[in-house]
mmCIF file of C-alpha atoms in Angstrom:
data_model
loop_
_atom_site.group_PDB
_atom_site.id
_atom_site.type_symbol
_atom_site.label_atom_id
_atom_site.label_comp_id
_atom_site.label_asym_id
_atom_site.label_seq_id
_atom_site.Cartn_x
_atom_site.Cartn_y
_atom_site.Cartn_z
ATOM 1 C CA MET A 67 0.001 0.009 -0.045
ATOM 2 C CA ASN A 68 2.795 2.363 0.604
ATOM 3 C CA ILE A 69 4.268 2.091 -2.920
ATOM 4 C CA VAL A 70 0.854 2.804 -4.243
ATOM 5 C CA ILE A 71 0.477 5.648 -2.046
ATOM 6 C CA ALA A 72 3.926 7.057 -3.021
ATOM 7 C CA SER A 73 3.182 6.448 -6.852
ATOM 8 C CA GLN A 74 -0.443 8.395 -6.358
ATOM 9 C CA MET A 75 1.831 11.475 -5.288
ATOM 10 C CA PHE A 76 3.580 11.273 -8.154
ATOM 11 C CA GLY A 77 0.727 10.659 -10.576
ATOM 12 C CA GLY A 78 -1.736 13.182 -8.730
ATOM 13 C CA ALA A 79 1.319 16.160 -9.742
ATOM 14 C CA GLY A 80 1.055 14.608 -13.290
ATOM 15 C CA LEU A 81 -2.628 14.796 -13.618
ATOM 16 C CA ALA A 82 -2.952 18.212 -12.204
ATOM 17 C CA SER A 83 -0.217 20.201 -13.808
ATOM 18 C CA GLY A 84 -1.816 19.235 -17.230
ATOM 19 C CA ILE A 85 -5.466 19.831 -16.580
ATOM 20 C CA THR A 86 -4.803 23.500 -15.064
ATOM 21 C CA VAL A 87 -2.929 25.012 -18.324
ATOM 22 C CA GLY A 88 -3.923 22.516 -21.120
ATOM 23 C CA ALA A 89 -7.018 24.673 -22.312
ATOM 24 C CA LEU A 90 -4.846 27.870 -22.011
ATOM 25 C CA LEU A 91 -2.399 26.256 -24.367
ATOM 26 C CA ALA A 92 -5.116 25.046 -26.840
ATOM 27 C CA GLN A 93 -6.531 28.565 -26.715
ATOM 28 C CA ASP A 94 -3.197 30.073 -27.689
ATOM 29 C CA MET A 95 -2.489 27.320 -30.343
ATOM 30 C CA PHE A 96 -5.798 27.037 -32.113
ATOM 31 C CA GLY A 97 -6.248 31.101 -31.562
ATOM 32 C CA THR A 98 -10.134 30.639 -30.402
ATOM 33 C CA ASP A 99 -12.055 29.526 -27.360
ATOM 34 C CA GLY A 100 -13.905 27.296 -29.171
ATOM 35 C CA TYR A 101 -11.183 24.327 -29.209
ATOM 36 C CA ALA A 102 -10.410 24.993 -25.485
ATOM 37 C CA GLY A 103 -12.044 22.026 -24.529
ATOM 38 C CA VAL A 104 -10.045 19.654 -27.244
ATOM 39 C CA PRO A 105 -6.926 19.237 -24.687
ATOM 40 C CA THR A 106 -9.152 17.896 -21.857
ATOM 41 C CA ALA A 107 -11.217 16.027 -24.529
ATOM 42 C CA LEU A 108 -8.169 14.160 -26.161
ATOM 43 C CA PHE A 109 -6.238 13.268 -22.945
ATOM 44 C CA THR A 110 -9.510 11.858 -21.718
ATOM 45 C CA LEU A 111 -10.440 9.890 -24.417
ATOM 46 C CA GLY A 112 -6.562 8.546 -24.565
ATOM 47 C CA SER A 113 -7.402 7.453 -21.062
ATOM 48 C CA ALA A 114 -10.277 5.456 -22.527
ATOM 49 C CA GLY A 115 -7.912 3.500 -24.383
ATOM 50 C CA ALA A 116 -5.260 3.426 -21.983
ATOM 51 C CA ALA A 117 -8.071 2.310 -19.154
ATOM 52 C CA LEU A 118 -9.009 -1.044 -21.132
ATOM 53 C CA ILE A 119 -5.283 -1.765 -21.735
ATOM 54 C CA VAL A 120 -4.222 -1.290 -18.201
ATOM 55 C CA GLY A 121 -7.058 -3.208 -16.805
ATOM 56 C CA ARG A 122 -6.510 -6.121 -19.141
ATOM 57 C CA LEU A 123 -2.723 -5.960 -18.310
ATOM 58 C CA SER A 124 -3.397 -5.909 -14.682
ATOM 59 C CA GLN A 125 -5.811 -8.913 -14.865
ATOM 60 C CA ARG A 126 -3.221 -10.710 -17.027
ATOM 61 C CA SER A 127 0.115 -9.583 -15.012
ATOM 62 C CA GLY A 128 -0.870 -8.144 -11.968
ATOM 63 C CA ARG A 129 -1.244 -4.598 -10.785
ATOM 64 C CA ARG A 130 2.659 -3.568 -11.113
ATOM 65 C CA VAL A 131 2.891 -4.308 -15.008
ATOM 66 C CA GLY A 132 -0.498 -2.741 -15.746
ATOM 67 C CA LEU A 133 -0.136 0.358 -13.515
ATOM 68 C CA ALA A 134 3.549 1.141 -14.242
ATOM 69 C CA SER A 135 3.099 1.040 -17.729
ATOM 70 C CA GLY A 136 0.192 3.268 -17.901
ATOM 71 C CA PHE A 137 2.302 5.921 -15.945
ATOM 72 C CA LEU A 138 5.344 5.808 -18.226
ATOM 73 C CA ALA A 139 3.004 6.283 -21.197
ATOM 74 C CA GLY A 140 1.693 9.470 -19.635
ATOM 75 C CA GLY A 141 5.262 10.833 -19.215
ATOM 76 C CA ILE A 142 5.968 10.132 -22.617
ATOM 77 C CA GLY A 143 2.712 11.854 -23.806
ATOM 78 C CA ALA A 144 3.574 15.178 -21.465
ATOM 79 C CA ILE A 145 7.203 15.257 -23.016
ATOM 80 C CA GLY A 146 5.259 15.244 -26.675
ATOM 81 C CA VAL A 147 2.813 18.244 -25.289
ATOM 82 C CA VAL A 148 6.041 20.353 -24.351
ATOM 83 C CA LEU A 149 7.732 19.189 -28.046
ATOM 84 C CA ALA A 150 4.433 20.558 -29.530
ATOM 85 C CA ALA A 151 4.322 23.761 -27.791
ATOM 86 C CA VAL A 152 8.019 24.550 -28.819
ATOM 87 C CA LEU A 153 7.367 23.527 -32.303
ATOM 88 C CA ASN A 154 3.995 24.943 -32.579
ATOM 89 C CA SER A 155 2.634 21.672 -34.001
ATOM 90 C CA ILE A 156 -0.932 21.234 -33.589
ATOM 91 C CA PRO A 157 -0.892 17.759 -34.909
ATOM 92 C CA LEU A 158 1.870 16.705 -32.360
ATOM 93 C CA LEU A 159 -0.361 18.424 -29.883
ATOM 94 C CA LEU A 160 -3.426 16.385 -30.401
ATOM 95 C CA LEU A 161 -1.268 12.988 -30.883
ATOM 96 C CA SER A 162 0.460 13.838 -27.529
ATOM 97 C CA LEU A 163 -2.817 14.615 -25.655
ATOM 98 C CA LEU A 164 -3.971 11.437 -26.618
ATOM 99 C CA VAL A 165 -0.835 9.632 -25.025
ATOM 100 C CA TYR A 166 -0.861 12.225 -22.031
ATOM 101 C CA GLY A 167 -4.280 10.671 -21.263
ATOM 102 C CA ALA A 168 -2.861 7.218 -20.281
ATOM 103 C CA GLY A 169 -1.389 8.940 -16.849
ATOM 104 C CA SER A 170 -4.566 10.134 -16.091
ATOM 105 C CA ALA A 171 -6.483 6.895 -16.561
ATOM 106 C CA THR A 172 -3.595 5.150 -14.497
ATOM 107 C CA ASN A 173 -3.957 7.699 -11.766
ATOM 108 C CA LEU A 174 -7.250 6.642 -11.469
ATOM 109 C CA GLN A 175 -7.146 2.903 -11.736
ATOM 110 C CA ALA A 176 -4.555 2.954 -8.987
ATOM 111 C CA ARG A 177 -7.108 3.300 -6.363
ATOM 112 C CA TYR A 178 -8.295 -0.006 -7.145
ATOM 113 C CA ALA A 179 -5.110 -1.371 -6.270
ATOM 114 C CA GLY A 180 -5.516 -0.841 -2.449
ATOM 115 C CA THR A 181 -8.826 -2.840 -2.331
ATOM 116 C CA ASP A 182 -7.278 -6.326 -3.434
ATOM 117 C CA LEU A 183 -6.347 -7.513 -0.372
ATOM 118 C CA ALA A 184 -8.800 -5.302 1.729
ATOM 119 C CA LEU A 185 -12.068 -6.878 3.931
ATOM 120 C CA PRO A 186 -15.346 -6.023 2.495
ATOM 121 C CA THR A 187 -16.118 -3.831 5.424
ATOM 122 C CA GLN A 188 -13.170 -1.335 4.792
ATOM 123 C CA ARG A 189 -13.357 -1.404 0.890
ATOM 124 C CA ALA A 190 -14.180 2.169 0.593
ATOM 125 C CA LYS A 191 -11.585 2.984 3.292
ATOM 126 C CA ALA A 192 -8.727 1.348 0.973
ATOM 127 C CA ILE A 193 -9.624 3.270 -1.900
ATOM 128 C CA SER A 194 -9.730 6.569 -0.071
ATOM 129 C CA MET A 195 -6.185 5.715 1.508
ATOM 130 C CA ALA A 196 -4.738 5.796 -2.100
ATOM 131 C CA MET A 197 -6.723 8.889 -3.470
ATOM 132 C CA VAL A 198 -6.088 11.257 -0.353
ATOM 133 C CA PHE A 199 -1.981 11.020 -0.820
ATOM 134 C CA THR A 200 -2.888 11.766 -4.573
ATOM 135 C CA THR A 201 -3.610 15.532 -2.843
ATOM 136 C CA PHE A 202 0.064 16.317 -2.266
ATOM 137 C CA GLY A 203 0.971 16.023 -5.762
ATOM 138 C CA ALA A 204 -2.322 17.252 -7.439
ATOM 139 C CA VAL A 205 -2.438 20.610 -5.188
ATOM 140 C CA ALA A 206 1.418 21.041 -5.591
ATOM 141 C CA GLY A 207 1.247 21.088 -9.430
ATOM 142 C CA PRO A 208 -1.160 23.714 -10.172
ATOM 143 C CA ASN A 209 0.377 26.179 -7.831
ATOM 144 C CA LEU A 210 3.667 25.663 -9.549
ATOM 145 C CA VAL A 211 2.110 27.092 -12.533
ATOM 146 C CA ASN A 212 4.189 30.313 -12.403
ATOM 147 C CA VAL A 213 7.405 28.338 -11.402
ATOM 148 C CA THR A 214 7.386 25.649 -14.165
ATOM 149 C CA GLY A 215 6.419 28.311 -16.553
ATOM 150 C CA GLY A 216 9.456 29.990 -15.739
ATOM 151 C CA VAL A 217 11.424 27.240 -16.067
ATOM 152 C CA ALA A 218 9.950 27.004 -19.582
ATOM 153 C CA THR A 219 10.904 30.179 -20.239
ATOM 154 C CA SER A 220 14.465 29.923 -19.281
ATOM 155 C CA LEU A 221 14.934 27.156 -21.838
ATOM 156 C CA GLY A 222 13.327 28.778 -24.870
ATOM 157 C CA ALA A 223 9.892 27.194 -24.507
ATOM 158 C CA PRO A 224 6.179 28.771 -24.070
ATOM 159 C CA ALA A 225 5.340 29.356 -20.342
ATOM 160 C CA LEU A 226 2.334 27.165 -20.972
ATOM 161 C CA SER A 227 4.533 24.127 -21.603
ATOM 162 C CA GLY A 228 6.326 24.269 -18.038
ATOM 163 C CA PRO A 229 3.391 22.414 -16.378
ATOM 164 C CA PHE A 230 3.646 19.464 -18.648
ATOM 165 C CA MET A 231 7.339 19.287 -18.069
ATOM 166 C CA LEU A 232 6.434 18.771 -14.523
ATOM 167 C CA ALA A 233 3.453 16.203 -15.223
ATOM 168 C CA ALA A 234 6.482 14.409 -17.631
ATOM 169 C CA ALA A 235 8.877 13.970 -14.595
ATOM 170 C CA ALA A 236 5.904 13.096 -12.109
ATOM 171 C CA TYR A 237 4.571 10.073 -14.313
ATOM 172 C CA LEU A 238 7.602 8.664 -15.156
ATOM 173 C CA LEU A 239 8.656 8.652 -11.560
ATOM 174 C CA ALA A 240 5.052 7.555 -10.471
ATOM 175 C CA GLY A 241 5.949 4.397 -13.132
ATOM 176 C CA PHE A 242 9.284 3.400 -11.874
ATOM 177 C CA VAL A 243 8.136 3.346 -8.170
ATOM 178 C CA LEU A 244 5.504 1.190 -9.136
ATOM 179 C CA LEU A 245 7.444 -1.028 -11.476
ATOM 180 C CA PHE A 246 10.504 -1.560 -9.230
ATOM 181 C CA PHE A 247 8.892 -1.455 -5.688
ATOM 182 C CA LEU A 248 5.278 -2.918 -5.943
ATOM 183 C CA LYS A 249 5.997 -6.379 -4.975
ATOM 184 C CA PRO A 250 4.200 -8.737 -4.169
ATOM 185 C CA ASP A 251 1.706 -7.605 -6.541
ATOM 186 C CA PRO A 252 -1.745 -7.254 -4.760
ATOM 187 C CA LEU A 253 -3.900 -8.661 -7.539
ATOM 188 C CA LEU A 254 -1.905 -11.635 -7.843
ATOM 189 C CA VAL A 255 -2.037 -12.389 -4.039
ATOM 190 C CA ALA A 256 -5.732 -11.788 -3.897
ATOM 191 C CA LYS A 257 -6.175 -14.362 -7.039
ATOM 192 C CA ALA A 258 -4.215 -16.811 -5.564
ATOM 193 C CA VAL A 259 -5.939 -16.420 -2.102
ATOM 194 C CA ALA A 260 -9.538 -16.897 -4.255
ATOM 195 C CA SER A 261 -8.145 -19.775 -5.843
ATOM 196 C CA ALA A 262 -7.085 -21.484 -2.749
ATOM 197 C CA GLU A 263 -10.518 -20.790 -0.982
ATOM 198 C CA ARG A 264 -12.289 -22.260 -4.102
ATOM 199 C CA GLU A 265 -10.255 -25.354 -3.760
ATOM 200 C CA LYS A 266 -11.216 -25.738 -0.280
ATOM 201 C CA VAL A 267 -15.071 -25.218 -1.006
ATOM 202 C CA SER A 268 -14.882 -27.397 -3.801
ATOM 203 C CA THR A 269 -13.173 -30.103 -1.878
ATOM 204 C CA SER A 270 -15.561 -29.888 1.066
ATOM 205 C CA SER A 271 -19.004 -29.938 -0.832
ATOM 206 C CA GLY A 272 -18.077 -31.956 -3.621
ATOM 207 C CA VAL A 273 -18.664 -28.621 -6.178
ATOM 208 C CA LYS A 274 -16.245 -28.632 -9.077
ATOM 209 C CA SER A 275 -13.591 -26.076 -8.810
ATOM 210 C CA SER A 276 -14.170 -24.788 -12.473
ATOM 211 C CA ASP A 277 -17.893 -24.736 -11.613
ATOM 212 C CA ALA A 278 -17.315 -22.383 -8.566
ATOM 213 C CA SER A 279 -14.965 -20.191 -10.712
ATOM 214 C CA ALA A 280 -17.443 -19.673 -13.543
ATOM 215 C CA VAL A 281 -20.358 -18.326 -10.697
ATOM 216 C CA ALA A 282 -17.662 -16.380 -9.044
ATOM 217 C CA SER A 283 -16.598 -14.550 -12.257
ATOM 218 C CA ASP A 284 -20.162 -13.557 -13.042
ATOM 219 C CA GLY A 285 -20.448 -10.967 -10.072
ATOM 220 C CA ASP A 286 -23.286 -8.757 -9.256
ATOM 221 C CA LYS A 287 -24.129 -6.844 -13.144
ATOM 222 C CA ARG A 288 -26.790 -4.573 -11.348
ATOM 223 C CA GLY A 289 -24.036 -3.359 -8.810
ATOM 224 C CA ILE A 290 -21.554 -2.976 -11.772
ATOM 225 C CA ILE A 291 -24.167 -1.031 -13.653
ATOM 226 C CA VAL A 292 -25.137 1.440 -10.928
ATOM 227 C CA GLY A 293 -21.352 1.820 -9.840
ATOM 228 C CA ALA A 294 -20.568 2.709 -13.395
ATOM 229 C CA SER A 295 -23.540 5.146 -13.708
ATOM 230 C CA VAL A 296 -22.736 7.125 -10.702
ATOM 231 C CA MET A 297 -19.010 7.444 -11.210
ATOM 232 C CA VAL A 298 -19.911 8.656 -15.358
ATOM 233 C CA LEU A 299 -22.548 11.084 -14.392
ATOM 234 C CA THR A 300 -20.333 12.979 -11.824
ATOM 235 C CA GLN A 301 -17.378 12.978 -14.268
ATOM 236 C CA ILE A 302 -19.165 14.222 -16.985
ATOM 237 C CA VAL A 303 -20.325 17.100 -14.746
ATOM 238 C CA MET A 304 -17.000 17.669 -13.010
ATOM 239 C CA ILE A 305 -14.828 17.732 -16.166
ATOM 240 C CA ALA A 306 -17.061 20.229 -18.142
ATOM 241 C CA ILE A 307 -17.271 22.704 -15.664
ATOM 242 C CA MET A 308 -13.394 22.602 -14.721
ATOM 243 C CA THR A 309 -12.379 22.730 -18.021
ATOM 244 C CA MET A 310 -13.743 25.899 -18.881
ATOM 245 C CA THR A 311 -13.146 27.736 -15.735
ATOM 246 C CA PRO A 312 -9.648 28.558 -16.341
ATOM 247 C CA VAL A 313 -10.921 29.971 -19.849
ATOM 248 C CA HIS A 314 -13.602 32.043 -18.053
ATOM 249 C CA MET A 315 -11.340 33.286 -15.304
ATOM 250 C CA LYS A 316 -8.820 34.695 -17.958
ATOM 251 C CA HIS A 317 -11.811 36.615 -19.397
ATOM 252 C CA HIS A 318 -12.438 38.096 -16.198
ATOM 253 C CA GLY A 319 -8.984 39.458 -15.971
ATOM 254 C CA HIS A 320 -7.539 36.779 -13.387
ATOM 255 C CA GLY A 321 -3.668 35.593 -14.040
ATOM 256 C CA LEU A 322 -2.173 32.242 -14.168
ATOM 257 C CA GLY A 323 -1.585 32.309 -10.394
ATOM 258 C CA ALA A 324 -5.129 32.892 -9.737
ATOM 259 C CA VAL A 325 -6.225 30.185 -12.251
ATOM 260 C CA GLY A 326 -3.497 28.110 -10.711
ATOM 261 C CA MET A 327 -4.957 28.524 -6.960
ATOM 262 C CA VAL A 328 -8.505 27.950 -8.091
ATOM 263 C CA ILE A 329 -7.678 24.528 -9.852
ATOM 264 C CA GLY A 330 -5.404 23.626 -7.053
ATOM 265 C CA ILE A 331 -8.203 24.048 -4.467
ATOM 266 C CA HIS A 332 -10.449 22.122 -6.737
ATOM 267 C CA VAL A 333 -8.161 19.327 -7.104
ATOM 268 C CA ALA A 334 -7.459 19.348 -3.443
ATOM 269 C CA ALA A 335 -11.692 18.922 -2.967
ATOM 270 C CA MET A 336 -11.473 16.093 -5.279
ATOM 271 C CA TYR A 337 -8.926 14.079 -3.416
ATOM 272 C CA LEU A 338 -7.979 15.660 0.543
ATOM 273 C CA PRO A 339 -11.860 14.633 1.802
ATOM 274 C CA SER A 340 -10.902 10.801 0.560
ATOM 275 C CA LEU A 341 -10.212 9.452 4.033
ATOM 276 C CA LEU A 342 -13.481 10.877 5.716
ATOM 277 C CA THR A 343 -15.531 9.994 2.537
ATOM 278 C CA GLY A 344 -14.210 6.319 2.455
ATOM 279 C CA VAL A 345 -15.220 5.856 6.243
ATOM 280 C CA LEU A 346 -18.688 7.485 5.426
ATOM 281 C CA VAL A 347 -19.028 5.052 2.432
ATOM 282 C CA ASP A 348 -18.182 1.976 4.653
ATOM 283 C CA LYS A 349 -20.431 3.227 7.627
ATOM 284 C CA TYR A 350 -23.285 4.743 5.534
ATOM 285 C CA GLY A 351 -23.579 2.628 2.529
ATOM 286 C CA ARG A 352 -23.078 3.435 -1.069
ATOM 287 C CA LYS A 353 -26.343 4.934 -1.841
ATOM 288 C CA LEU A 354 -26.554 7.421 0.738
ATOM 289 C CA MET A 355 -22.834 8.843 -0.430
ATOM 290 C CA SER A 356 -24.071 8.813 -4.076
ATOM 291 C CA TYR A 357 -26.950 10.866 -3.148
ATOM 292 C CA ALA A 358 -24.477 13.397 -1.389
ATOM 293 C CA SER A 359 -22.457 13.535 -4.352
ATOM 294 C CA GLY A 360 -25.635 14.589 -6.761
ATOM 295 C CA VAL A 361 -26.909 17.104 -4.253
ATOM 296 C CA THR A 362 -23.135 18.410 -4.233
ATOM 297 C CA LEU A 363 -22.626 18.753 -7.525
ATOM 298 C CA LEU A 364 -25.900 20.589 -7.944
ATOM 299 C CA LEU A 365 -25.031 23.136 -5.521
ATOM 300 C CA ALA A 366 -21.662 23.656 -7.457
ATOM 301 C CA GLY A 367 -23.178 23.958 -10.837
ATOM 302 C CA LEU A 368 -25.752 26.747 -9.199
ATOM 303 C CA VAL A 369 -22.968 28.494 -7.571
ATOM 304 C CA ALA A 370 -20.824 28.632 -10.550
ATOM 305 C CA ALA A 371 -23.489 29.854 -13.080
ATOM 306 C CA PHE A 372 -24.716 32.715 -10.796
ATOM 307 C CA ALA A 373 -21.001 33.668 -9.483
ATOM 308 C CA PRO A 374 -19.827 37.190 -10.617
ATOM 309 C CA GLY A 375 -16.810 36.152 -13.101
ATOM 310 C CA ASP A 376 -14.668 38.431 -10.998
ATOM 311 C CA SER A 377 -15.414 36.785 -7.671
ATOM 312 C CA MET A 378 -12.386 34.752 -6.640
ATOM 313 C CA PRO A 379 -14.425 33.716 -3.345
ATOM 314 C CA LEU A 380 -17.597 32.470 -5.264
ATOM 315 C CA LEU A 381 -15.362 30.549 -8.095
ATOM 316 C CA ILE A 382 -13.153 29.003 -5.162
ATOM 317 C CA LEU A 383 -16.352 27.713 -3.393
ATOM 318 C CA ALA A 384 -17.944 26.416 -6.862
ATOM 319 C CA LEU A 385 -14.788 24.473 -7.603
ATOM 320 C CA ALA A 386 -14.462 23.006 -4.309
ATOM 321 C CA LEU A 387 -18.235 21.829 -4.233
ATOM 322 C CA LEU A 388 -17.421 20.493 -7.918
ATOM 323 C CA GLY A 389 -14.203 18.636 -6.551
ATOM 324 C CA LEU A 390 -16.097 17.496 -2.976
ATOM 325 C CA GLY A 391 -19.160 15.963 -5.236
ATOM 326 C CA TRP A 392 -16.975 14.224 -7.933
ATOM 327 C CA ASN A 393 -15.359 12.696 -4.369
ATOM 328 C CA PHE A 394 -18.642 11.529 -3.243
ATOM 329 C CA GLY A 395 -19.512 9.799 -6.525
ATOM 330 C CA LEU A 396 -16.052 8.268 -7.034
ATOM 331 C CA ILE A 397 -15.379 6.376 -3.931
ATOM 332 C CA SER A 398 -18.877 5.428 -3.827
ATOM 333 C CA GLY A 399 -19.461 4.008 -7.141
ATOM 334 C CA THR A 400 -15.754 2.778 -7.060
ATOM 335 C CA ALA A 401 -16.913 0.828 -4.063
ATOM 336 C CA ALA A 402 -19.991 -0.581 -5.342
ATOM 337 C CA ILE A 403 -17.782 -1.873 -8.442
ATOM 338 C CA VAL A 404 -15.492 -3.721 -6.053
ATOM 339 C CA ASP A 405 -18.274 -5.349 -4.274
ATOM 340 C CA ALA A 406 -19.790 -6.570 -7.490
ATOM 341 C CA THR A 407 -16.832 -8.035 -8.916
ATOM 342 C CA THR A 408 -14.181 -11.043 -7.977
ATOM 343 C CA PRO A 409 -10.576 -11.221 -8.239
ATOM 344 C CA GLU A 410 -10.861 -13.485 -11.649
ATOM 345 C CA ASN A 411 -12.821 -10.790 -13.357
ATOM 346 C CA ARG A 412 -12.224 -7.565 -10.969
ATOM 347 C CA ALA A 413 -9.076 -5.645 -13.199
ATOM 348 C CA LYS A 414 -10.820 -6.254 -16.281
ATOM 349 C CA THR A 415 -14.077 -5.007 -15.262
ATOM 350 C CA GLN A 416 -12.512 -1.966 -13.641
ATOM 351 C CA GLY A 417 -10.708 -1.148 -16.758
ATOM 352 C CA THR A 418 -13.941 -1.399 -18.679
ATOM 353 C CA VAL A 419 -15.910 0.977 -16.356
ATOM 354 C CA ASP A 420 -12.809 3.416 -16.655
ATOM 355 C CA VAL A 421 -13.234 3.584 -20.332
ATOM 356 C CA LEU A 422 -17.094 4.560 -19.784
ATOM 357 C CA ILE A 423 -15.742 7.428 -17.390
ATOM 358 C CA ALA A 424 -13.038 8.336 -19.581
ATOM 359 C CA LEU A 425 -15.364 8.619 -22.363
ATOM 360 C CA ALA A 426 -18.120 10.511 -20.245
ATOM 361 C CA GLY A 427 -15.214 12.806 -19.428
ATOM 362 C CA ALA A 428 -14.085 13.216 -23.206
ATOM 363 C CA SER A 429 -17.809 13.940 -24.220
ATOM 364 C CA GLY A 430 -17.807 16.769 -21.290
ATOM 365 C CA GLY A 431 -14.515 18.284 -22.215
ATOM 366 C CA ALA A 432 -15.248 18.318 -25.914
ATOM 367 C CA LEU A 433 -18.708 19.726 -25.466
ATOM 368 C CA SER A 434 -18.017 22.402 -22.924
ATOM 369 C CA GLY A 435 -15.891 24.361 -25.248
ATOM 370 C CA MET A 436 -18.660 24.329 -27.727
ATOM 371 C CA VAL A 437 -21.241 25.433 -25.149
ATOM 372 C CA VAL A 438 -19.751 28.363 -23.853
ATOM 373 C CA ALA A 439 -18.446 29.515 -27.375
ATOM 374 C CA HIS A 440 -22.251 29.724 -28.485
ATOM 375 C CA SER A 441 -23.818 30.290 -25.007
ATOM 376 C CA SER A 442 -21.962 31.234 -21.763
ATOM 377 C CA TYR A 443 -20.100 29.417 -18.870
ATOM 378 C CA SER A 444 -23.269 30.174 -16.774
ATOM 379 C CA MET A 445 -25.456 27.898 -19.204
ATOM 380 C CA LEU A 446 -22.882 25.252 -19.148
ATOM 381 C CA SER A 447 -22.824 25.153 -15.345
ATOM 382 C CA LEU A 448 -26.445 25.136 -15.038
ATOM 383 C CA GLY A 449 -26.587 22.183 -17.501
ATOM 384 C CA GLY A 450 -24.241 20.406 -15.102
ATOM 385 C CA ALA A 451 -26.472 21.256 -11.950
ATOM 386 C CA VAL A 452 -29.327 19.655 -13.836
ATOM 387 C CA LEU A 453 -27.201 16.649 -14.777
ATOM 388 C CA ALA A 454 -26.281 15.771 -11.356
ATOM 389 C CA LEU A 455 -29.900 15.396 -10.297
ATOM 390 C CA LEU A 456 -30.046 12.215 -12.516
ATOM 391 C CA LEU A 457 -27.753 10.611 -9.953
ATOM 392 C CA ILE A 458 -31.034 10.203 -7.527
ATOM 393 C CA PRO A 459 -33.175 7.893 -10.041
ATOM 394 C CA VAL A 460 -30.119 5.891 -10.980
ATOM 395 C CA VAL A 461 -29.717 5.083 -7.170
ATOM 396 C CA LEU A 462 -33.275 4.767 -6.534
ATOM 397 C CA TRP A 463 -33.409 1.798 -9.062
ATOM 398 C CA SER A 464 -30.510 0.093 -7.126
ATOM 399 C CA ARG A 465 -32.116 0.204 -3.535
ATOM 400 C CA LYS A 466 -32.457 -3.629 -3.561
ATOM 401 C CA THR A 467 -29.000 -4.475 -4.311
ATOM 402 C CA VAL A 468 -26.714 -1.366 -3.358
#
């Protein structure tokens, strides 16, 4: 668990550094706000493919190989973004952002590693342990925007490429930490334990081990659907509003330092409450915390929609609520997925679910720029608030199983 935590700190820095200035970099290179959501859409789309690959690699070869491969790919993608900014190459930027998405997918999937050996009553807490330590890197990344920008400028590169330099170093470090130190592999241990238990049961009951394995691998399909739906909806709302906030702030005269602070607080709210959230999810259930996610995201959308563009306190409040609502939804949804799967199908299923989450984020990121360009940031935020309400009927449908 300590190795997973260390990798999450580095991975958090890589994730947050890119999302802070991605929209601004696209705005500069494309010359229009209409494509400002493209970076988020592309690296989220890239994370979809990476989630599937990382999930299948983890299922076959363990968490160490799967997670390390994803983080290393994300580091290579970040290097590509830096080169694209230096060369002013839009094709290279688009390609690199896709590869950069692997780091985002891996950072998200690492939360599952802590649950492989956790007791059912402590799964949400195990998820939260991995996530809470992401905060250290995730908060540092956005608040180093000016510093990394200065480093980039001193090297003859555009200032906005600086955070991606930090992202490259952070993702590569995360990958190497996992590759060399995550031993024994938690998923492989969990699979071995589950296999031994099935053999014991089959010996005492006369049930064939292969039959027991087939039943176990089916899992709880309704639980998987509900857990995935909660995370997909929270991802769409969070990504859409978060993506356009830096552009909205820039239009109202806020500098890069202010943008970095707001996004830093947002990312802190995404991860820092995790330890408490995990305890609440384990104690009060996945359903109640999913309701809390919907209500919190609704409030975030309303505050963002009606806050004056020059009001830092209200923008901070809106983005903090946005991060907190996402946190509630991700941990409760993740716990539901873990509850509904077994070691035989867990990593593969988790990878597939994270593909849906990534595609949802890509859609939110891509549409956010178009909505703001043709309407306003307020309308985008109101749309997110309405979408958050869909969490309530989704969870009601699951009342008998979650």
